Amino acid sequence: MVQRISAATFQKLDEKASGTVDLLQQLCVPVPALVIGELLGVPADRYGELRDAATAMVTFDASSKESAVRLAEAVEWLAGTFTRVVGAKRDEPGDDLISGWVRARDDADLLSEDELVSLAFLMMLAGLENAVHLCGNIFAALLGSDDPLAIWSARRAETMAAANPLPFAIRRFAVEDLMIGGSSIPKGDTVLLSLFGADSDPARAGRPTLMFGRGPHYCLGAQVSDMIVDAVVPGLFKRFPRARLAIPESELAYRASWRSHGLVELSVRLRD
Protein backbone atom coordinates (compact mmCIF):
# COMPACT_ATOMS: atom_id res chain seq x y z
CA MET A 1 0.00 0.00 0.00
CA VAL A 2 2.79 2.43 0.91
CA GLN A 3 4.63 1.67 -2.33
CA ARG A 4 1.44 2.13 -4.37
CA ILE A 5 0.58 5.46 -2.74
CA SER A 6 4.12 6.83 -2.92
CA ALA A 7 4.49 5.82 -6.59
CA ALA A 8 1.24 7.62 -7.48
CA THR A 9 2.35 10.71 -5.53
CA PHE A 10 5.73 10.74 -7.26
CA GLN A 11 3.95 10.51 -10.61
CA LYS A 12 1.95 13.65 -9.78
CA LEU A 13 5.09 15.36 -8.51
CA ASP A 14 6.90 14.60 -11.76
CA GLU A 15 4.15 16.42 -13.65
CA LYS A 16 4.82 19.55 -11.56
CA ALA A 17 8.60 19.22 -11.40
CA SER A 18 9.50 22.31 -13.43
CA GLY A 19 10.44 25.37 -11.41
CA THR A 20 10.06 25.45 -7.63
CA VAL A 21 7.76 23.09 -5.71
CA ASP A 22 6.75 22.98 -2.07
CA LEU A 23 7.96 19.48 -1.25
CA LEU A 24 6.14 19.54 2.08
CA GLN A 25 2.72 19.91 0.45
CA GLN A 26 3.45 17.94 -2.71
CA LEU A 27 5.11 14.88 -1.14
CA CYS A 28 5.56 14.92 2.64
CA VAL A 29 1.87 15.57 3.37
CA PRO A 30 -0.02 13.47 0.81
CA VAL A 31 1.82 10.16 1.28
CA PRO A 32 1.29 9.89 5.07
CA ALA A 33 -2.22 11.34 4.78
CA LEU A 34 -3.27 8.74 2.24
CA VAL A 35 -1.55 5.91 4.10
CA ILE A 36 -3.00 6.76 7.52
CA GLY A 37 -6.42 7.48 6.01
CA GLU A 38 -6.49 4.15 4.19
CA LEU A 39 -5.27 2.25 7.25
CA LEU A 40 -8.00 3.77 9.39
CA GLY A 41 -10.69 3.45 6.74
CA VAL A 42 -11.51 7.18 6.66
CA PRO A 43 -13.28 8.33 3.46
CA ALA A 44 -10.79 9.96 1.11
CA ASP A 45 -12.83 13.17 0.84
CA ARG A 46 -12.11 13.92 4.53
CA TYR A 47 -8.30 13.80 4.31
CA GLY A 48 -7.83 17.53 3.72
CA GLU A 49 -10.05 18.47 6.67
CA LEU A 50 -8.29 15.96 8.90
CA ARG A 51 -4.96 17.55 8.04
CA ASP A 52 -6.26 21.08 8.78
CA ALA A 53 -7.72 20.01 12.12
CA ALA A 54 -4.48 18.32 13.15
CA THR A 55 -2.51 21.45 12.27
CA ALA A 56 -4.82 23.59 14.41
CA MET A 57 -4.14 21.29 17.37
CA VAL A 58 -0.36 21.12 17.22
CA THR A 59 0.09 24.84 16.47
CA PHE A 60 -2.09 26.00 19.38
CA ASP A 61 -0.93 29.34 20.83
CA ALA A 62 -2.17 29.84 24.39
CA SER A 63 -1.73 33.62 24.09
CA SER A 64 -4.11 33.85 21.11
CA LYS A 65 -7.90 33.79 21.47
CA GLU A 66 -8.24 33.00 17.77
CA SER A 67 -5.92 30.02 18.18
CA ALA A 68 -7.97 28.79 21.16
CA VAL A 69 -11.14 28.99 19.07
CA ARG A 70 -9.49 27.04 16.23
CA LEU A 71 -8.32 24.42 18.72
CA ALA A 72 -11.80 23.95 20.20
CA GLU A 73 -13.36 23.75 16.75
CA ALA A 74 -10.75 21.22 15.59
CA VAL A 75 -11.24 18.94 18.60
CA GLU A 76 -15.02 19.06 18.23
CA TRP A 77 -14.84 18.37 14.49
CA LEU A 78 -12.41 15.48 14.89
CA ALA A 79 -14.41 13.83 17.66
CA GLY A 80 -17.61 14.19 15.65
CA THR A 81 -16.02 12.94 12.45
CA PHE A 82 -14.57 9.81 14.02
CA THR A 83 -17.82 9.12 15.88
CA ARG A 84 -19.63 9.18 12.52
CA VAL A 85 -16.96 7.01 10.87
CA VAL A 86 -17.31 4.46 13.67
CA GLY A 87 -21.07 4.39 13.08
CA ALA A 88 -20.55 3.91 9.35
CA LYS A 89 -18.14 1.03 9.94
CA ARG A 90 -20.74 -0.68 12.13
CA ASP A 91 -23.14 -0.61 9.21
CA GLU A 92 -20.59 -1.48 6.53
CA PRO A 93 -17.33 -2.87 8.00
CA GLY A 94 -14.22 -3.05 5.87
CA ASP A 95 -10.63 -4.30 5.99
CA ASP A 96 -9.33 -1.38 8.06
CA LEU A 97 -8.32 -0.50 11.62
CA ILE A 98 -11.52 1.23 12.67
CA SER A 99 -13.59 -1.75 11.52
CA GLY A 100 -11.31 -4.01 13.57
CA TRP A 101 -11.70 -1.80 16.64
CA VAL A 102 -15.48 -1.79 16.18
CA ARG A 103 -15.43 -5.61 16.23
CA ALA A 104 -13.25 -5.54 19.36
CA ARG A 105 -15.80 -3.22 20.97
CA ASP A 106 -19.01 -4.87 19.87
CA ASP A 107 -18.06 -8.57 19.75
CA ALA A 108 -15.54 -8.91 22.59
CA ASP A 109 -16.16 -5.81 24.76
CA LEU A 110 -12.42 -5.07 24.71
CA LEU A 111 -12.89 -1.33 24.23
CA SER A 112 -15.28 1.31 25.48
CA GLU A 113 -16.95 3.55 22.91
CA ASP A 114 -14.81 6.49 24.05
CA GLU A 115 -11.63 4.40 23.73
CA LEU A 116 -12.62 3.40 20.21
CA VAL A 117 -13.05 7.02 19.07
CA SER A 118 -9.93 8.10 20.99
CA LEU A 119 -7.81 5.46 19.26
CA ALA A 120 -8.85 6.74 15.85
CA PHE A 121 -8.26 10.34 16.98
CA LEU A 122 -4.76 9.54 18.28
CA MET A 123 -3.74 7.41 15.32
CA MET A 124 -4.68 10.14 12.87
CA LEU A 125 -3.06 12.99 14.80
CA ALA A 126 0.14 11.23 15.79
CA GLY A 127 0.58 9.19 12.63
CA LEU A 128 -0.05 12.00 10.18
CA GLU A 129 1.74 14.89 11.87
CA ASN A 130 4.79 12.91 12.91
CA ALA A 131 5.36 11.26 9.52
CA VAL A 132 4.82 14.52 7.61
CA HIS A 133 7.36 16.49 9.60
CA LEU A 134 9.83 13.64 9.96
CA CYS A 135 10.03 13.46 6.16
CA GLY A 136 10.24 17.25 5.85
CA ASN A 137 13.01 17.54 8.43
CA ILE A 138 14.99 14.74 6.79
CA PHE A 139 14.78 16.48 3.42
CA ALA A 140 15.82 19.80 4.97
CA ALA A 141 18.91 18.10 6.40
CA LEU A 142 19.88 16.24 3.22
CA LEU A 143 19.07 18.60 0.36
CA GLY A 144 21.99 20.90 1.10
CA SER A 145 24.56 18.10 0.70
CA ASP A 146 26.39 17.04 -2.46
CA ASP A 147 25.29 13.39 -2.38
CA PRO A 148 22.16 13.10 -0.22
CA LEU A 149 21.36 9.54 -1.29
CA ALA A 150 24.79 8.31 -0.22
CA ILE A 151 24.50 10.09 3.12
CA TRP A 152 21.05 8.62 3.68
CA SER A 153 22.25 5.11 2.84
CA ALA A 154 25.22 5.39 5.21
CA ARG A 155 23.60 7.29 8.07
CA ARG A 156 19.90 6.52 7.97
CA ALA A 157 19.43 5.90 11.70
CA GLU A 158 21.34 9.01 12.81
CA THR A 159 19.60 11.19 10.24
CA MET A 160 16.15 10.00 11.32
CA ALA A 161 16.89 10.54 15.02
CA ALA A 162 18.21 14.06 14.40
CA ALA A 163 15.11 14.88 12.29
CA ASN A 164 12.64 13.70 14.94
CA PRO A 165 9.86 16.33 14.95
CA LEU A 166 8.89 15.51 18.55
CA PRO A 167 11.58 16.72 20.97
CA PHE A 168 9.44 15.83 24.00
CA ALA A 169 7.63 12.76 25.25
CA ILE A 170 3.89 13.00 25.84
CA ARG A 171 3.38 15.30 28.81
CA ARG A 172 3.21 14.03 32.36
CA PHE A 173 1.91 15.65 35.55
CA ALA A 174 3.61 15.74 38.95
CA VAL A 175 1.39 13.95 41.48
CA GLU A 176 3.37 15.40 44.40
CA ASP A 177 5.86 18.22 44.99
CA LEU A 178 9.23 17.25 43.51
CA MET A 179 12.80 18.53 43.61
CA ILE A 180 14.91 17.40 40.64
CA GLY A 181 18.39 18.70 39.91
CA GLY A 182 17.84 21.71 42.13
CA SER A 183 14.57 22.64 40.41
CA SER A 184 11.23 22.65 42.22
CA ILE A 185 8.25 21.05 40.44
CA PRO A 186 4.98 21.75 42.29
CA LYS A 187 2.26 19.11 42.46
CA GLY A 188 -0.02 19.36 39.43
CA ASP A 189 2.52 21.02 37.12
CA THR A 190 3.04 19.77 33.59
CA VAL A 191 6.33 17.96 33.01
CA LEU A 192 7.83 17.55 29.53
CA LEU A 193 10.56 14.91 29.27
CA SER A 194 13.20 15.73 26.65
CA LEU A 195 13.81 12.88 24.23
CA PHE A 196 16.67 14.82 22.66
CA GLY A 197 18.22 15.30 26.10
CA ALA A 198 18.00 11.58 26.85
CA ASP A 199 19.41 10.57 23.46
CA SER A 200 22.35 12.99 23.76
CA ASP A 201 23.20 11.97 27.35
CA PRO A 202 26.68 10.32 27.50
CA ALA A 203 25.18 7.79 29.93
CA ARG A 204 23.03 6.48 27.06
CA ALA A 205 25.97 4.20 26.24
CA GLY A 206 24.73 2.98 22.90
CA ARG A 207 21.14 2.28 23.92
CA PRO A 208 18.58 2.64 21.09
CA THR A 209 17.06 6.05 20.48
CA LEU A 210 13.89 6.95 22.38
CA MET A 211 12.43 8.42 19.19
CA PHE A 212 9.68 5.79 19.08
CA GLY A 213 9.67 5.02 22.81
CA ARG A 214 10.66 1.71 24.35
CA GLY A 215 9.24 -1.42 25.95
CA PRO A 216 5.46 -1.49 26.45
CA HIS A 217 5.30 2.13 25.28
CA TYR A 218 7.03 1.49 21.93
CA CYS A 219 5.10 3.23 19.16
CA LEU A 220 2.72 0.86 17.37
CA GLY A 221 3.04 3.02 14.25
CA ALA A 222 6.85 2.90 14.09
CA GLN A 223 6.91 0.32 11.30
CA VAL A 224 4.45 2.32 9.21
CA SER A 225 6.58 5.44 9.71
CA ASP A 226 9.69 3.50 8.65
CA MET A 227 7.96 2.28 5.50
CA ILE A 228 6.80 5.80 4.60
CA VAL A 229 10.26 7.29 5.11
CA ASP A 230 11.98 4.48 3.18
CA ALA A 231 9.60 4.97 0.26
CA VAL A 232 9.69 8.77 0.18
CA VAL A 233 13.28 9.78 1.00
CA PRO A 234 15.39 7.58 -1.30
CA GLY A 235 12.56 7.67 -3.82
CA LEU A 236 12.95 11.42 -4.26
CA PHE A 237 16.72 11.33 -4.77
CA LYS A 238 16.55 8.41 -7.20
CA ARG A 239 13.94 10.19 -9.31
CA PHE A 240 15.41 13.67 -8.95
CA PRO A 241 19.16 13.31 -8.32
CA ARG A 242 19.72 17.05 -8.91
CA ALA A 243 17.08 18.19 -6.39
CA ARG A 244 18.21 21.05 -4.15
CA LEU A 245 16.79 23.67 -1.81
CA ALA A 246 15.39 26.71 -3.60
CA ILE A 247 16.49 28.97 -0.70
CA PRO A 248 19.44 28.88 1.72
CA GLU A 249 18.96 26.38 4.53
CA SER A 250 19.25 29.21 7.06
CA GLU A 251 16.10 30.80 5.60
CA LEU A 252 13.85 27.77 6.05
CA ALA A 253 10.83 28.75 8.18
CA TYR A 254 9.63 26.50 10.97
CA ARG A 255 6.12 26.84 12.33
CA ALA A 256 5.30 27.96 15.85
CA SER A 257 4.14 24.85 17.70
CA TRP A 258 4.11 23.77 21.33
CA ARG A 259 4.55 20.16 20.34
CA SER A 260 5.90 19.45 16.87
CA HIS A 261 9.05 20.83 15.20
CA GLY A 262 8.18 21.09 11.53
CA LEU A 263 8.56 23.29 8.49
CA VAL A 264 6.04 25.82 7.23
CA GLU A 265 7.05 24.94 3.68
CA LEU A 266 9.97 23.35 1.84
CA SER A 267 10.77 25.10 -1.44
CA VAL A 268 12.80 22.81 -3.68
CA ARG A 269 14.02 22.82 -7.26
CA LEU A 270 13.77 19.26 -8.51
CA ARG A 271 15.55 19.92 -11.80
CA ASP A 272 17.96 22.55 -13.09
C-alpha positions as a Markdown table, in Angstrom:
| # | Residue | x | y | z |
|---|---|---|---|---|
| 1 | Met | 0.0 | 0.0 | 0.0 |
| 2 | Val | 2.8 | 2.4 | 0.9 |
| 3 | Gln | 4.6 | 1.7 | -2.3 |
| 4 | Arg | 1.4 | 2.1 | -4.4 |
| 5 | Ile | 0.6 | 5.5 | -2.7 |
| 6 | Ser | 4.1 | 6.8 | -2.9 |
| 7 | Ala | 4.5 | 5.8 | -6.6 |
| 8 | Ala | 1.2 | 7.6 | -7.5 |
| 9 | Thr | 2.3 | 10.7 | -5.5 |
| 10 | Phe | 5.7 | 10.7 | -7.3 |
| 11 | Gln | 3.9 | 10.5 | -10.6 |
| 12 | Lys | 1.9 | 13.6 | -9.8 |
| 13 | Leu | 5.1 | 15.4 | -8.5 |
| 14 | Asp | 6.9 | 14.6 | -11.8 |
| 15 | Glu | 4.2 | 16.4 | -13.7 |
| 16 | Lys | 4.8 | 19.6 | -11.6 |
| 17 | Ala | 8.6 | 19.2 | -11.4 |
| 18 | Ser | 9.5 | 22.3 | -13.4 |
| 19 | Gly | 10.4 | 25.4 | -11.4 |
| 20 | Thr | 10.1 | 25.4 | -7.6 |
| 21 | Val | 7.8 | 23.1 | -5.7 |
| 22 | Asp | 6.7 | 23.0 | -2.1 |
| 23 | Leu | 8.0 | 19.5 | -1.2 |
| 24 | Leu | 6.1 | 19.5 | 2.1 |
| 25 | Gln | 2.7 | 19.9 | 0.5 |
| 26 | Gln | 3.4 | 17.9 | -2.7 |
| 27 | Leu | 5.1 | 14.9 | -1.1 |
| 28 | Cys | 5.6 | 14.9 | 2.6 |
| 29 | Val | 1.9 | 15.6 | 3.4 |
| 30 | Pro | 0.0 | 13.5 | 0.8 |
| 31 | Val | 1.8 | 10.2 | 1.3 |
| 32 | Pro | 1.3 | 9.9 | 5.1 |
| 33 | Ala | -2.2 | 11.3 | 4.8 |
| 34 | Leu | -3.3 | 8.7 | 2.2 |
| 35 | Val | -1.5 | 5.9 | 4.1 |
| 36 | Ile | -3.0 | 6.8 | 7.5 |
| 37 | Gly | -6.4 | 7.5 | 6.0 |
| 38 | Glu | -6.5 | 4.2 | 4.2 |
| 39 | Leu | -5.3 | 2.2 | 7.3 |
| 40 | Leu | -8.0 | 3.8 | 9.4 |
| 41 | Gly | -10.7 | 3.5 | 6.7 |
| 42 | Val | -11.5 | 7.2 | 6.7 |
| 43 | Pro | -13.3 | 8.3 | 3.5 |
| 44 | Ala | -10.8 | 10.0 | 1.1 |
| 45 | Asp | -12.8 | 13.2 | 0.8 |
| 46 | Arg | -12.1 | 13.9 | 4.5 |
| 47 | Tyr | -8.3 | 13.8 | 4.3 |
| 48 | Gly | -7.8 | 17.5 | 3.7 |
| 49 | Glu | -10.1 | 18.5 | 6.7 |
| 50 | Leu | -8.3 | 16.0 | 8.9 |
| 51 | Arg | -5.0 | 17.6 | 8.0 |
| 52 | Asp | -6.3 | 21.1 | 8.8 |
| 53 | Ala | -7.7 | 20.0 | 12.1 |
| 54 | Ala | -4.5 | 18.3 | 13.1 |
| 55 | Thr | -2.5 | 21.4 | 12.3 |
| 56 | Ala | -4.8 | 23.6 | 14.4 |
| 57 | Met | -4.1 | 21.3 | 17.4 |
| 58 | Val | -0.4 | 21.1 | 17.2 |
| 59 | Thr | 0.1 | 24.8 | 16.5 |
| 60 | Phe | -2.1 | 26.0 | 19.4 |
| 61 | Asp | -0.9 | 29.3 | 20.8 |
| 62 | Ala | -2.2 | 29.8 | 24.4 |
| 63 | Ser | -1.7 | 33.6 | 24.1 |
| 64 | Ser | -4.1 | 33.9 | 21.1 |
| 65 | Lys | -7.9 | 33.8 | 21.5 |
| 66 | Glu | -8.2 | 33.0 | 17.8 |
| 67 | Ser | -5.9 | 30.0 | 18.2 |
| 68 | Ala | -8.0 | 28.8 | 21.2 |
| 69 | Val | -11.1 | 29.0 | 19.1 |
| 70 | Arg | -9.5 | 27.0 | 16.2 |
| 71 | Leu | -8.3 | 24.4 | 18.7 |
| 72 | Ala | -11.8 | 24.0 | 20.2 |
| 73 | Glu | -13.4 | 23.7 | 16.7 |
| 74 | Ala | -10.8 | 21.2 | 15.6 |
| 75 | Val | -11.2 | 18.9 | 18.6 |
| 76 | Glu | -15.0 | 19.1 | 18.2 |
| 77 | Trp | -14.8 | 18.4 | 14.5 |
| 78 | Leu | -12.4 | 15.5 | 14.9 |
| 79 | Ala | -14.4 | 13.8 | 17.7 |
| 80 | Gly | -17.6 | 14.2 | 15.7 |
| 81 | Thr | -16.0 | 12.9 | 12.5 |
| 82 | Phe | -14.6 | 9.8 | 14.0 |
| 83 | Thr | -17.8 | 9.1 | 15.9 |
| 84 | Arg | -19.6 | 9.2 | 12.5 |
| 85 | Val | -17.0 | 7.0 | 10.9 |
| 86 | Val | -17.3 | 4.5 | 13.7 |
| 87 | Gly | -21.1 | 4.4 | 13.1 |
| 88 | Ala | -20.5 | 3.9 | 9.4 |
| 89 | Lys | -18.1 | 1.0 | 9.9 |
| 90 | Arg | -20.7 | -0.7 | 12.1 |
| 91 | Asp | -23.1 | -0.6 | 9.2 |
| 92 | Glu | -20.6 | -1.5 | 6.5 |
| 93 | Pro | -17.3 | -2.9 | 8.0 |
| 94 | Gly | -14.2 | -3.1 | 5.9 |
| 95 | Asp | -10.6 | -4.3 | 6.0 |
| 96 | Asp | -9.3 | -1.4 | 8.1 |
| 97 | Leu | -8.3 | -0.5 | 11.6 |
| 98 | Ile | -11.5 | 1.2 | 12.7 |
| 99 | Ser | -13.6 | -1.7 | 11.5 |
| 100 | Gly | -11.3 | -4.0 | 13.6 |
| 101 | Trp | -11.7 | -1.8 | 16.6 |
| 102 | Val | -15.5 | -1.8 | 16.2 |
| 103 | Arg | -15.4 | -5.6 | 16.2 |
| 104 | Ala | -13.2 | -5.5 | 19.4 |
| 105 | Arg | -15.8 | -3.2 | 21.0 |
| 106 | Asp | -19.0 | -4.9 | 19.9 |
| 107 | Asp | -18.1 | -8.6 | 19.8 |
| 108 | Ala | -15.5 | -8.9 | 22.6 |
| 109 | Asp | -16.2 | -5.8 | 24.8 |
| 110 | Leu | -12.4 | -5.1 | 24.7 |
| 111 | Leu | -12.9 | -1.3 | 24.2 |
| 112 | Ser | -15.3 | 1.3 | 25.5 |
| 113 | Glu | -16.9 | 3.6 | 22.9 |
| 114 | Asp | -14.8 | 6.5 | 24.1 |
| 115 | Glu | -11.6 | 4.4 | 23.7 |
| 116 | Leu | -12.6 | 3.4 | 20.2 |
| 117 | Val | -13.1 | 7.0 | 19.1 |
| 118 | Ser | -9.9 | 8.1 | 21.0 |
| 119 | Leu | -7.8 | 5.5 | 19.3 |
| 120 | Ala | -8.9 | 6.7 | 15.8 |
| 121 | Phe | -8.3 | 10.3 | 17.0 |
| 122 | Leu | -4.8 | 9.5 | 18.3 |
| 123 | Met | -3.7 | 7.4 | 15.3 |
| 124 | Met | -4.7 | 10.1 | 12.9 |
| 125 | Leu | -3.1 | 13.0 | 14.8 |
| 126 | Ala | 0.1 | 11.2 | 15.8 |
| 127 | Gly | 0.6 | 9.2 | 12.6 |
| 128 | Leu | -0.1 | 12.0 | 10.2 |
| 129 | Glu | 1.7 | 14.9 | 11.9 |
| 130 | Asn | 4.8 | 12.9 | 12.9 |
| 131 | Ala | 5.4 | 11.3 | 9.5 |
| 132 | Val | 4.8 | 14.5 | 7.6 |
| 133 | His | 7.4 | 16.5 | 9.6 |
| 134 | Leu | 9.8 | 13.6 | 10.0 |
| 135 | Cys | 10.0 | 13.5 | 6.2 |
| 136 | Gly | 10.2 | 17.2 | 5.9 |
| 137 | Asn | 13.0 | 17.5 | 8.4 |
| 138 | Ile | 15.0 | 14.7 | 6.8 |
| 139 | Phe | 14.8 | 16.5 | 3.4 |
| 140 | Ala | 15.8 | 19.8 | 5.0 |
| 141 | Ala | 18.9 | 18.1 | 6.4 |
| 142 | Leu | 19.9 | 16.2 | 3.2 |
| 143 | Leu | 19.1 | 18.6 | 0.4 |
| 144 | Gly | 22.0 | 20.9 | 1.1 |
| 145 | Ser | 24.6 | 18.1 | 0.7 |
| 146 | Asp | 26.4 | 17.0 | -2.5 |
| 147 | Asp | 25.3 | 13.4 | -2.4 |
| 148 | Pro | 22.2 | 13.1 | -0.2 |
| 149 | Leu | 21.4 | 9.5 | -1.3 |
| 150 | Ala | 24.8 | 8.3 | -0.2 |
| 151 | Ile | 24.5 | 10.1 | 3.1 |
| 152 | Trp | 21.0 | 8.6 | 3.7 |
| 153 | Ser | 22.3 | 5.1 | 2.8 |
| 154 | Ala | 25.2 | 5.4 | 5.2 |
| 155 | Arg | 23.6 | 7.3 | 8.1 |
| 156 | Arg | 19.9 | 6.5 | 8.0 |
| 157 | Ala | 19.4 | 5.9 | 11.7 |
| 158 | Glu | 21.3 | 9.0 | 12.8 |
| 159 | Thr | 19.6 | 11.2 | 10.2 |
| 160 | Met | 16.2 | 10.0 | 11.3 |
| 161 | Ala | 16.9 | 10.5 | 15.0 |
| 162 | Ala | 18.2 | 14.1 | 14.4 |
| 163 | Ala | 15.1 | 14.9 | 12.3 |
| 164 | Asn | 12.6 | 13.7 | 14.9 |
| 165 | Pro | 9.9 | 16.3 | 14.9 |
| 166 | Leu | 8.9 | 15.5 | 18.6 |
| 167 | Pro | 11.6 | 16.7 | 21.0 |
| 168 | Phe | 9.4 | 15.8 | 24.0 |
| 169 | Ala | 7.6 | 12.8 | 25.2 |
| 170 | Ile | 3.9 | 13.0 | 25.8 |
| 171 | Arg | 3.4 | 15.3 | 28.8 |
| 172 | Arg | 3.2 | 14.0 | 32.4 |
| 173 | Phe | 1.9 | 15.6 | 35.5 |
| 174 | Ala | 3.6 | 15.7 | 38.9 |
| 175 | Val | 1.4 | 14.0 | 41.5 |
| 176 | Glu | 3.4 | 15.4 | 44.4 |
| 177 | Asp | 5.9 | 18.2 | 45.0 |
| 178 | Leu | 9.2 | 17.2 | 43.5 |
| 179 | Met | 12.8 | 18.5 | 43.6 |
| 180 | Ile | 14.9 | 17.4 | 40.6 |
| 181 | Gly | 18.4 | 18.7 | 39.9 |
| 182 | Gly | 17.8 | 21.7 | 42.1 |
| 183 | Ser | 14.6 | 22.6 | 40.4 |
| 184 | Ser | 11.2 | 22.6 | 42.2 |
| 185 | Ile | 8.3 | 21.0 | 40.4 |
| 186 | Pro | 5.0 | 21.7 | 42.3 |
| 187 | Lys | 2.3 | 19.1 | 42.5 |
| 188 | Gly | 0.0 | 19.4 | 39.4 |
| 189 | Asp | 2.5 | 21.0 | 37.1 |
| 190 | Thr | 3.0 | 19.8 | 33.6 |
| 191 | Val | 6.3 | 18.0 | 33.0 |
| 192 | Leu | 7.8 | 17.6 | 29.5 |
| 193 | Leu | 10.6 | 14.9 | 29.3 |
| 194 | Ser | 13.2 | 15.7 | 26.6 |
| 195 | Leu | 13.8 | 12.9 | 24.2 |
| 196 | Phe | 16.7 | 14.8 | 22.7 |
| 197 | Gly | 18.2 | 15.3 | 26.1 |
| 198 | Ala | 18.0 | 11.6 | 26.8 |
| 199 | Asp | 19.4 | 10.6 | 23.5 |
| 200 | Ser | 22.4 | 13.0 | 23.8 |
| 201 | Asp | 23.2 | 12.0 | 27.3 |
| 202 | Pro | 26.7 | 10.3 | 27.5 |
| 203 | Ala | 25.2 | 7.8 | 29.9 |
| 204 | Arg | 23.0 | 6.5 | 27.1 |
| 205 | Ala | 26.0 | 4.2 | 26.2 |
| 206 | Gly | 24.7 | 3.0 | 22.9 |
| 207 | Arg | 21.1 | 2.3 | 23.9 |
| 208 | Pro | 18.6 | 2.6 | 21.1 |
| 209 | Thr | 17.1 | 6.0 | 20.5 |
| 210 | Leu | 13.9 | 6.9 | 22.4 |
| 211 | Met | 12.4 | 8.4 | 19.2 |
| 212 | Phe | 9.7 | 5.8 | 19.1 |
| 213 | Gly | 9.7 | 5.0 | 22.8 |
| 214 | Arg | 10.7 | 1.7 | 24.3 |
| 215 | Gly | 9.2 | -1.4 | 25.9 |
| 216 | Pro | 5.5 | -1.5 | 26.4 |
| 217 | His | 5.3 | 2.1 | 25.3 |
| 218 | Tyr | 7.0 | 1.5 | 21.9 |
| 219 | Cys | 5.1 | 3.2 | 19.2 |
| 220 | Leu | 2.7 | 0.9 | 17.4 |
| 221 | Gly | 3.0 | 3.0 | 14.3 |
| 222 | Ala | 6.8 | 2.9 | 14.1 |
| 223 | Gln | 6.9 | 0.3 | 11.3 |
| 224 | Val | 4.4 | 2.3 | 9.2 |
| 225 | Ser | 6.6 | 5.4 | 9.7 |
| 226 | Asp | 9.7 | 3.5 | 8.7 |
| 227 | Met | 8.0 | 2.3 | 5.5 |
| 228 | Ile | 6.8 | 5.8 | 4.6 |
| 229 | Val | 10.3 | 7.3 | 5.1 |
| 230 | Asp | 12.0 | 4.5 | 3.2 |
| 231 | Ala | 9.6 | 5.0 | 0.3 |
| 232 | Val | 9.7 | 8.8 | 0.2 |
| 233 | Val | 13.3 | 9.8 | 1.0 |
| 234 | Pro | 15.4 | 7.6 | -1.3 |
| 235 | Gly | 12.6 | 7.7 | -3.8 |
| 236 | Leu | 13.0 | 11.4 | -4.3 |
| 237 | Phe | 16.7 | 11.3 | -4.8 |
| 238 | Lys | 16.5 | 8.4 | -7.2 |
| 239 | Arg | 13.9 | 10.2 | -9.3 |
| 240 | Phe | 15.4 | 13.7 | -9.0 |
| 241 | Pro | 19.2 | 13.3 | -8.3 |
| 242 | Arg | 19.7 | 17.0 | -8.9 |
| 243 | Ala | 17.1 | 18.2 | -6.4 |
| 244 | Arg | 18.2 | 21.1 | -4.1 |
| 245 | Leu | 16.8 | 23.7 | -1.8 |
| 246 | Ala | 15.4 | 26.7 | -3.6 |
| 247 | Ile | 16.5 | 29.0 | -0.7 |
| 248 | Pro | 19.4 | 28.9 | 1.7 |
| 249 | Glu | 19.0 | 26.4 | 4.5 |
| 250 | Ser | 19.3 | 29.2 | 7.1 |
| 251 | Glu | 16.1 | 30.8 | 5.6 |
| 252 | Leu | 13.9 | 27.8 | 6.1 |
| 253 | Ala | 10.8 | 28.8 | 8.2 |
| 254 | Tyr | 9.6 | 26.5 | 11.0 |
| 255 | Arg | 6.1 | 26.8 | 12.3 |
| 256 | Ala | 5.3 | 28.0 | 15.9 |
| 257 | Ser | 4.1 | 24.8 | 17.7 |
| 258 | Trp | 4.1 | 23.8 | 21.3 |
| 259 | Arg | 4.6 | 20.2 | 20.3 |
| 260 | Ser | 5.9 | 19.5 | 16.9 |
| 261 | His | 9.0 | 20.8 | 15.2 |
| 262 | Gly | 8.2 | 21.1 | 11.5 |
| 263 | Leu | 8.6 | 23.3 | 8.5 |
| 264 | Val | 6.0 | 25.8 | 7.2 |
| 265 | Glu | 7.1 | 24.9 | 3.7 |
| 266 | Leu | 10.0 | 23.3 | 1.8 |
| 267 | Ser | 10.8 | 25.1 | -1.4 |
| 268 | Val | 12.8 | 22.8 | -3.7 |
| 269 | Arg | 14.0 | 22.8 | -7.3 |
| 270 | Leu | 13.8 | 19.3 | -8.5 |
| 271 | Arg | 15.6 | 19.9 | -11.8 |
| 272 | Asp | 18.0 | 22.6 | -13.1 |
